[in-house]
C-alpha cells in the first residue's frame, strides 16, 4: 500500500475504534452494538479494492482484538474483518465514484450480517457460545439496522477522504514536469534537425562542410588567376 493510504487508514481506524469503545459500546442498546469500525473498513475497501480492503480489515480487526475491553481470542475479529474487507473491495466502482446509494447500502447490510455470522462461527470453533445465549437472530437484525442507520453519516465521508488522498499533487507535478521535458526535447530535436545526444557529431559535420567549401573557393580563385 502507498504511504498516504497507510497514514489515512491508520488515522481513520484509530478514530473509529476510540469512538466505538468510548461512546457506542456504552449506549447499552438492545442487541448488537453499532459497528463504526466495520463501516470505516467498508468505506476504505470500496475505494482501495479487495487487496487494500483485506489489509485494512486485518489491521483494524487486530487492533480491536488487542484494545480493552476485548474479551475474546486475539485474531478472531481480525480474521472476520479481513474477509469482509476483501469481499467489500470486490464491490469497488469501476471509476471510483458511486452512481447511487443502493449499492453501498446493500454492501453495509450484507457486511453487518456476514460479520455477525462469521464472528459467531469462529467463536463456535474456539468454544465461545455467547452468541447462542444472546440470540443470533436478534443480533443479526439489530446489527444490520444500526449499521444501516449509521452508514450514511460514515461511509460517504470515508470514501471522499480516501479518494482525495489518492490524488497526489506531488506525483501530478512530477508527471507534468516530465511531459514538459519530453516535449521540449522533441521540439529542439525537430526544430534544429539535430539530436540532443548527437550534437558533437552534428558540429563535426558542419566543420567538414565548411572546410570543403573553403577548398572549393580556393580552387576557383586559382583557375581565374590562370
PDB file of C-alpha atoms in Angstrom:
ATOM      1  CA  UNK A   1       0.000   0.000   0.000  1.00  0.00           C
ATOM      2  CA  UNK A   2       1.054   3.602  -0.562  1.00  0.00           C
ATOM      3  CA  UNK A   3       2.246   5.771   2.287  1.00  0.00           C
ATOM      4  CA  UNK A   4      -0.753   8.102   2.058  1.00  0.00           C
ATOM      5  CA  UNK A   5      -3.091   5.110   2.169  1.00  0.00           C
ATOM      6  CA  UNK A   6      -1.390   3.724   5.260  1.00  0.00           C
ATOM      7  CA  UNK A   7      -1.451   7.051   7.095  1.00  0.00           C
ATOM      8  CA  UNK A   8      -5.081   7.781   6.259  1.00  0.00           C
ATOM      9  CA  UNK A   9      -6.273   4.247   7.019  1.00  0.00           C
ATOM     10  CA  UNK A  10      -4.428   4.161  10.344  1.00  0.00           C
ATOM     11  CA  UNK A  11      -5.832   7.521  11.416  1.00  0.00           C
ATOM     12  CA  UNK A  12      -9.408   6.639  10.469  1.00  0.00           C
ATOM     13  CA  UNK A  13      -9.234   3.209  12.103  1.00  0.00           C
ATOM     14  CA  UNK A  14      -7.882   4.641  15.363  1.00  0.00           C
ATOM     15  CA  UNK A  15     -10.581   7.341  15.474  1.00  0.00           C
ATOM     16  CA  UNK A  16     -13.310   4.797  14.688  1.00  0.00           C
ATOM     17  CA  UNK A  17     -12.036   2.404  17.356  1.00  0.00           C
ATOM     18  CA  UNK A  18     -11.907   5.141  20.009  1.00  0.00           C
ATOM     19  CA  UNK A  19     -15.444   6.178  19.113  1.00  0.00           C
ATOM     20  CA  UNK A  20     -16.546   2.544  19.176  1.00  0.00           C
ATOM     21  CA  UNK A  21     -15.104   1.795  22.603  1.00  0.00           C
ATOM     22  CA  UNK A  22     -15.733   5.073  24.391  1.00  0.00           C
ATOM     23  CA  UNK A  23     -19.173   6.051  23.028  1.00  0.00           C
ATOM     24  CA  UNK A  24     -21.105   3.431  21.077  1.00  0.00           C
ATOM     25  CA  UNK A  25     -20.363   0.488  23.364  1.00  0.00           C
ATOM     26  CA  UNK A  26     -21.666   2.480  26.359  1.00  0.00           C
ATOM     27  CA  UNK A  27     -25.069   3.265  24.872  1.00  0.00           C
ATOM     28  CA  UNK A  28     -26.419  -0.116  26.045  1.00  0.00           C
ATOM     29  CA  UNK A  29     -28.692  -0.515  23.026  1.00  0.00           C
ATOM     30  CA  UNK A  30     -30.718  -3.713  22.745  1.00  0.00           C
ATOM     31  CA  UNK A  31     -28.995  -6.417  20.720  1.00  0.00           C
ATOM     32  CA  UNK A  32     -25.786  -5.603  18.863  1.00  0.00           C
ATOM     33  CA  UNK A  33     -23.591  -2.508  19.083  1.00  0.00           C
ATOM     34  CA  UNK A  34     -23.331  -0.115  16.105  1.00  0.00           C
ATOM     35  CA  UNK A  35     -20.050  -1.031  14.433  1.00  0.00           C
ATOM     36  CA  UNK A  36     -18.422   2.167  13.167  1.00  0.00           C
ATOM     37  CA  UNK A  37     -15.133   0.291  12.749  1.00  0.00           C
ATOM     38  CA  UNK A  38     -16.797  -2.043  10.253  1.00  0.00           C
ATOM     39  CA  UNK A  39     -18.237   0.930   8.348  1.00  0.00           C
ATOM     40  CA  UNK A  40     -14.756   2.504   8.182  1.00  0.00           C
ATOM     41  CA  UNK A  41     -13.306  -0.673   6.712  1.00  0.00           C
ATOM     42  CA  UNK A  42     -16.152  -0.852   4.173  1.00  0.00           C
ATOM     43  CA  UNK A  43     -15.625   2.757   3.060  1.00  0.00           C
ATOM     44  CA  UNK A  44     -11.894   2.253   2.554  1.00  0.00           C
ATOM     45  CA  UNK A  45     -12.363  -1.112   0.842  1.00  0.00           C
ATOM     46  CA  UNK A  46     -14.769   0.347  -1.742  1.00  0.00           C
ATOM     47  CA  UNK A  47     -12.038   2.824  -2.736  1.00  0.00           C
ATOM     48  CA  UNK A  48      -8.849   0.757  -2.369  1.00  0.00           C
ATOM     49  CA  UNK A  49     -10.206  -2.511  -3.791  1.00  0.00           C
ATOM     50  CA  UNK A  50     -10.141  -6.077  -2.473  1.00  0.00           C
ATOM     51  CA  UNK A  51      -6.423  -6.243  -1.623  1.00  0.00           C
ATOM     52  CA  UNK A  52      -6.396  -2.923   0.207  1.00  0.00           C
ATOM     53  CA  UNK A  53      -9.693  -3.782   1.885  1.00  0.00           C
ATOM     54  CA  UNK A  54      -8.308  -7.067   3.181  1.00  0.00           C
ATOM     55  CA  UNK A  55      -5.189  -5.381   4.582  1.00  0.00           C
ATOM     56  CA  UNK A  56      -7.157  -2.578   6.218  1.00  0.00           C
ATOM     57  CA  UNK A  57      -9.678  -5.054   7.615  1.00  0.00           C
ATOM     58  CA  UNK A  58      -6.987  -7.265   9.094  1.00  0.00           C
ATOM     59  CA  UNK A  59      -5.184  -4.337  10.715  1.00  0.00           C
ATOM     60  CA  UNK A  60      -8.393  -2.839  12.097  1.00  0.00           C
ATOM     61  CA  UNK A  61      -9.604  -6.184  13.429  1.00  0.00           C
ATOM     62  CA  UNK A  62      -6.271  -6.985  15.057  1.00  0.00           C
ATOM     63  CA  UNK A  63      -6.249  -3.596  16.755  1.00  0.00           C
ATOM     64  CA  UNK A  64      -9.781  -4.197  18.020  1.00  0.00           C
ATOM     65  CA  UNK A  65      -8.714  -7.626  19.328  1.00  0.00           C
ATOM     66  CA  UNK A  66      -5.931  -6.095  21.413  1.00  0.00           C
ATOM     67  CA  UNK A  67      -7.633  -2.965  22.749  1.00  0.00           C
ATOM     68  CA  UNK A  68      -9.529  -3.356  26.062  1.00  0.00           C
ATOM     69  CA  UNK A  69     -12.215  -4.344  26.910  1.00  0.00           C
ATOM     70  CA  UNK A  70     -11.784  -7.121  24.315  1.00  0.00           C
ATOM     71  CA  UNK A  71     -12.939 -10.430  25.850  1.00  0.00           C
ATOM     72  CA  UNK A  72     -12.194 -12.812  23.002  1.00  0.00           C
ATOM     73  CA  UNK A  73      -9.172 -14.531  21.499  1.00  0.00           C
ATOM     74  CA  UNK A  74      -6.753 -12.267  19.630  1.00  0.00           C
ATOM     75  CA  UNK A  75      -7.058 -12.609  15.869  1.00  0.00           C
ATOM     76  CA  UNK A  76     -10.737 -13.525  15.846  1.00  0.00           C
ATOM     77  CA  UNK A  77     -12.073 -10.156  14.729  1.00  0.00           C
ATOM     78  CA  UNK A  78      -9.016  -9.633  12.514  1.00  0.00           C
ATOM     79  CA  UNK A  79      -9.936 -12.725  10.512  1.00  0.00           C
ATOM     80  CA  UNK A  80     -13.558 -11.607  10.212  1.00  0.00           C
ATOM     81  CA  UNK A  81     -12.771  -8.070   9.052  1.00  0.00           C
ATOM     82  CA  UNK A  82     -10.086  -9.328   6.673  1.00  0.00           C
ATOM     83  CA  UNK A  83     -12.650 -11.474   4.863  1.00  0.00           C
ATOM     84  CA  UNK A  84     -15.290  -8.728   4.932  1.00  0.00           C
ATOM     85  CA  UNK A  85     -12.814  -6.116   3.654  1.00  0.00           C
ATOM     86  CA  UNK A  86     -11.788  -8.391   0.786  1.00  0.00           C
ATOM     87  CA  UNK A  87     -15.383  -9.066  -0.246  1.00  0.00           C
ATOM     88  CA  UNK A  88     -16.375  -5.411   0.067  1.00  0.00           C
ATOM     89  CA  UNK A  89     -13.414  -4.430  -2.107  1.00  0.00           C
ATOM     90  CA  UNK A  90     -14.848  -6.527  -4.909  1.00  0.00           C
ATOM     91  CA  UNK A  91     -17.794  -4.095  -4.999  1.00  0.00           C
ATOM     92  CA  UNK A  92     -15.474  -1.168  -5.785  1.00  0.00           C
ATOM     93  CA  UNK A  93     -16.946   1.044  -8.555  1.00  0.00           C
ATOM     94  CA  UNK A  94     -15.047   0.995 -11.829  1.00  0.00           C
ATOM     95  CA  UNK A  95     -14.480   4.769 -11.955  1.00  0.00           C
ATOM     96  CA  UNK A  96     -14.155   5.107  -8.177  1.00  0.00           C
ATOM     97  CA  UNK A  97     -17.406   7.074  -7.844  1.00  0.00           C
ATOM     98  CA  UNK A  98     -20.824   5.865  -6.788  1.00  0.00           C
ATOM     99  CA  UNK A  99     -23.806   6.399  -9.057  1.00  0.00           C
ATOM    100  CA  UNK A 100     -26.398   5.663  -6.358  1.00  0.00           C
ATOM    101  CA  UNK A 101     -26.631   4.831  -2.663  1.00  0.00           C
ATOM    102  CA  UNK A 102     -28.345   1.487  -3.242  1.00  0.00           C
ATOM    103  CA  UNK A 103     -25.146  -0.476  -3.811  1.00  0.00           C
ATOM    104  CA  UNK A 104     -23.307   0.733  -0.695  1.00  0.00           C
ATOM    105  CA  UNK A 105     -26.390   0.212   1.478  1.00  0.00           C
ATOM    106  CA  UNK A 106     -26.658  -3.375   0.282  1.00  0.00           C
ATOM    107  CA  UNK A 107     -22.962  -3.849   0.986  1.00  0.00           C
ATOM    108  CA  UNK A 108     -23.447  -2.482   4.523  1.00  0.00           C
ATOM    109  CA  UNK A 109     -26.359  -4.823   5.262  1.00  0.00           C
ATOM    110  CA  UNK A 110     -24.540  -7.834   3.835  1.00  0.00           C
ATOM    111  CA  UNK A 111     -21.369  -6.923   5.753  1.00  0.00           C
ATOM    112  CA  UNK A 112     -23.256  -6.468   9.048  1.00  0.00           C
ATOM    113  CA  UNK A 113     -24.961  -9.842   8.699  1.00  0.00           C
ATOM    114  CA  UNK A 114     -21.799 -11.535   7.427  1.00  0.00           C
ATOM    115  CA  UNK A 115     -19.664 -10.103  10.221  1.00  0.00           C
ATOM    116  CA  UNK A 116     -22.078 -11.346  12.884  1.00  0.00           C
ATOM    117  CA  UNK A 117     -22.293 -14.811  11.344  1.00  0.00           C
ATOM    118  CA  UNK A 118     -18.523 -15.133  10.841  1.00  0.00           C
ATOM    119  CA  UNK A 119     -17.794 -13.873  14.339  1.00  0.00           C
ATOM    120  CA  UNK A 120     -20.262 -16.352  15.839  1.00  0.00           C
ATOM    121  CA  UNK A 121     -18.915 -19.157  13.639  1.00  0.00           C
ATOM    122  CA  UNK A 122     -15.305 -18.548  14.577  1.00  0.00           C
ATOM    123  CA  UNK A 123     -16.402 -18.314  18.222  1.00  0.00           C
ATOM    124  CA  UNK A 124     -18.126 -21.678  17.974  1.00  0.00           C
ATOM    125  CA  UNK A 125     -14.902 -23.201  16.634  1.00  0.00           C
ATOM    126  CA  UNK A 126     -12.910 -21.927  19.623  1.00  0.00           C
ATOM    127  CA  UNK A 127     -15.602 -22.796  22.158  1.00  0.00           C
ATOM    128  CA  UNK A 128     -17.249 -19.379  22.621  1.00  0.00           C
ATOM    129  CA  UNK A 129     -21.046 -19.845  22.715  1.00  0.00           C
ATOM    130  CA  UNK A 130     -22.040 -16.347  23.893  1.00  0.00           C
ATOM    131  CA  UNK A 131     -23.997 -15.684  20.702  1.00  0.00           C
ATOM    132  CA  UNK A 132     -26.350 -18.580  21.480  1.00  0.00           C
ATOM    133  CA  UNK A 133     -27.296 -17.121  24.852  1.00  0.00           C
ATOM    134  CA  UNK A 134     -27.934 -13.629  23.450  1.00  0.00           C
ATOM    135  CA  UNK A 135     -29.861 -14.846  20.428  1.00  0.00           C
ATOM    136  CA  UNK A 136     -28.323 -14.952  16.979  1.00  0.00           C
ATOM    137  CA  UNK A 137     -31.491 -13.748  15.235  1.00  0.00           C
ATOM    138  CA  UNK A 138     -31.701 -10.641  17.410  1.00  0.00           C
ATOM    139  CA  UNK A 139     -28.019  -9.891  16.841  1.00  0.00           C
ATOM    140  CA  UNK A 140     -28.384 -10.162  13.061  1.00  0.00           C
ATOM    141  CA  UNK A 141     -31.399  -7.857  12.927  1.00  0.00           C
ATOM    142  CA  UNK A 142     -30.049  -5.184  15.258  1.00  0.00           C
ATOM    143  CA  UNK A 143     -26.557  -5.230  13.706  1.00  0.00           C
ATOM    144  CA  UNK A 144     -27.990  -4.689  10.220  1.00  0.00           C
ATOM    145  CA  UNK A 145     -30.391  -1.990  11.476  1.00  0.00           C
ATOM    146  CA  UNK A 146     -27.841   0.000  13.477  1.00  0.00           C
ATOM    147  CA  UNK A 147     -25.157  -0.140  10.791  1.00  0.00           C
ATOM    148  CA  UNK A 148     -27.662   0.806   8.095  1.00  0.00           C
ATOM    149  CA  UNK A 149     -28.777   3.868  10.077  1.00  0.00           C
ATOM    150  CA  UNK A 150     -25.195   4.915  10.793  1.00  0.00           C
ATOM    151  CA  UNK A 151     -23.796   4.218   7.298  1.00  0.00           C
ATOM    152  CA  UNK A 152     -24.993   7.460   5.550  1.00  0.00           C
ATOM    153  CA  UNK A 153     -23.039   9.504   8.101  1.00  0.00           C
ATOM    154  CA  UNK A 154     -19.821   7.463   7.902  1.00  0.00           C
ATOM    155  CA  UNK A 155     -19.293   5.641   4.595  1.00  0.00           C
ATOM    156  CA  UNK A 156     -19.603   8.611   2.147  1.00  0.00           C
ATOM    157  CA  UNK A 157     -17.199  10.721   4.211  1.00  0.00           C
ATOM    158  CA  UNK A 158     -14.674   7.875   4.455  1.00  0.00           C
ATOM    159  CA  UNK A 159     -14.815   7.300   0.718  1.00  0.00           C
ATOM    160  CA  UNK A 160     -14.427  11.022  -0.027  1.00  0.00           C
ATOM    161  CA  UNK A 161     -11.320  11.259   2.172  1.00  0.00           C
ATOM    162  CA  UNK A 162      -9.832   8.135   0.594  1.00  0.00           C
ATOM    163  CA  UNK A 163     -10.411   9.430  -2.938  1.00  0.00           C
ATOM    164  CA  UNK A 164      -8.881  12.790  -2.068  1.00  0.00           C
ATOM    165  CA  UNK A 165      -5.809  11.089  -0.620  1.00  0.00           C
ATOM    166  CA  UNK A 166      -5.419   9.131  -3.866  1.00  0.00           C
ATOM    167  CA  UNK A 167      -4.867  12.394  -5.782  1.00  0.00           C
ATOM    168  CA  UNK A 168      -1.210  13.136  -5.008  1.00  0.00           C
ATOM    169  CA  UNK A 169      -0.299  16.712  -6.088  1.00  0.00           C
ATOM    170  CA  UNK A 170       3.443  15.955  -5.986  1.00  0.00           C
ATOM    171  CA  UNK A 171       3.028  12.978  -8.304  1.00  0.00           C
ATOM    172  CA  UNK A 172       0.965  15.071 -10.737  1.00  0.00           C
ATOM    173  CA  UNK A 173       3.586  17.851 -10.682  1.00  0.00           C
ATOM    174  CA  UNK A 174       6.406  15.396 -11.393  1.00  0.00           C
ATOM    175  CA  UNK A 175       4.408  13.864 -14.244  1.00  0.00           C
ATOM    176  CA  UNK A 176       3.722  17.299 -15.767  1.00  0.00           C
ATOM    177  CA  UNK A 177       7.391  18.263 -15.491  1.00  0.00           C
ATOM    178  CA  UNK A 178       8.438  15.032 -17.164  1.00  0.00           C
ATOM    179  CA  UNK A 179       5.995  15.606 -20.012  1.00  0.00           C
ATOM    180  CA  UNK A 180       7.252  19.182 -20.444  1.00  0.00           C
ATOM    181  CA  UNK A 181      10.840  17.931 -20.623  1.00  0.00           C
ATOM    182  CA  UNK A 182       9.921  15.351 -23.243  1.00  0.00           C
ATOM    183  CA  UNK A 183       8.075  17.984 -25.298  1.00  0.00           C
ATOM    184  CA  UNK A 184      10.978  20.487 -25.138  1.00  0.00           C
ATOM    185  CA  UNK A 185      13.479  17.791 -26.121  1.00  0.00           C
ATOM    186  CA  UNK A 186      11.346  16.785 -29.074  1.00  0.00           C
ATOM    187  CA  UNK A 187      10.919  20.422 -30.115  1.00  0.00           C
ATOM    188  CA  UNK A 188      14.665  21.034 -30.019  1.00  0.00           C
ATOM    189  CA  UNK A 189      15.453  17.915 -31.996  1.00  0.00           C
ATOM    190  CA  UNK A 190      12.780  18.568 -34.611  1.00  0.00           C
ATOM    191  CA  UNK A 191      13.438  22.315 -34.944  1.00  0.00           C
ATOM    192  CA  UNK A 192      17.220  22.136 -35.360  1.00  0.00           C
ATOM    193  CA  UNK A 193      17.451  18.887 -37.238  1.00  0.00           C
ATOM    194  CA  UNK A 194      19.971  17.640 -34.673  1.00  0.00           C
ATOM    195  CA  UNK A 195      19.554  15.043 -31.977  1.00  0.00           C
ATOM    196  CA  UNK A 196      20.244  16.180 -28.437  1.00  0.00           C
ATOM    197  CA  UNK A 197      22.554  13.279 -27.778  1.00  0.00           C
ATOM    198  CA  UNK A 198      24.426  13.722 -31.063  1.00  0.00           C
ATOM    199  CA  UNK A 199      25.361  17.403 -31.041  1.00  0.00           C
ATOM    200  CA  UNK A 200      29.107  16.668 -31.270  1.00  0.00           C
ATOM    201  CA  UNK A 201      28.626  14.644 -34.433  1.00  0.00           C
ATOM    202  CA  UNK A 202      26.491  17.425 -35.951  1.00  0.00           C
ATOM    203  CA  UNK A 203      29.118  20.100 -35.219  1.00  0.00           C
ATOM    204  CA  UNK A 204      31.829  17.907 -36.761  1.00  0.00           C
ATOM    205  CA  UNK A 205      29.791  17.527 -39.926  1.00  0.00           C
ATOM    206  CA  UNK A 206      29.303  21.297 -40.126  1.00  0.00           C
ATOM    207  CA  UNK A 207      33.068  21.884 -39.810  1.00  0.00           C
ATOM    208  CA  UNK A 208      33.809  19.342 -42.533  1.00  0.00           C
ATOM    209  CA  UNK A 209      31.333  21.045 -44.872  1.00  0.00           C
ATOM    210  CA  UNK A 210      32.885  24.459 -44.171  1.00  0.00           C
ATOM    211  CA  UNK A 211      36.386  23.184 -44.948  1.00  0.00           C
ATOM    212  CA  UNK A 212      35.158  21.602 -48.209  1.00  0.00           C
ATOM    213  CA  UNK A 213      33.552  24.851 -49.302  1.00  0.00           C
ATOM    214  CA  UNK A 214      36.740  26.817 -48.471  1.00  0.00           C
ATOM    215  CA  UNK A 215      38.838  24.416 -50.558  1.00  0.00           C
ATOM    216  CA  UNK A 216      36.427  24.755 -53.478  1.00  0.00           C
ATOM    217  CA  UNK A 217      36.584  28.559 -53.311  1.00  0.00           C
ATOM    218  CA  UNK A 218      40.411  28.437 -53.316  1.00  0.00           C
ATOM    219  CA  UNK A 219      40.419  26.230 -56.384  1.00  0.00           C
ATOM    220  CA  UNK A 220      38.039  28.527 -58.249  1.00  0.00           C
ATOM    221  CA  UNK A 221      40.171  31.582 -57.440  1.00  0.00           C
ATOM    222  CA  UNK A 222      43.328  29.795 -58.681  1.00  0.00           C
ATOM    223  CA  UNK A 223      41.668  28.922 -62.005  1.00  0.00           C
ATOM    224  CA  UNK A 224      40.553  32.516 -62.508  1.00  0.00           C
ATOM    225  CA  UNK A 225      44.109  33.856 -61.919  1.00  0.00           C
ATOM    226  CA  UNK A 226      45.439  31.495 -64.565  1.00  0.00           C
TER     227      UNK A 226
END
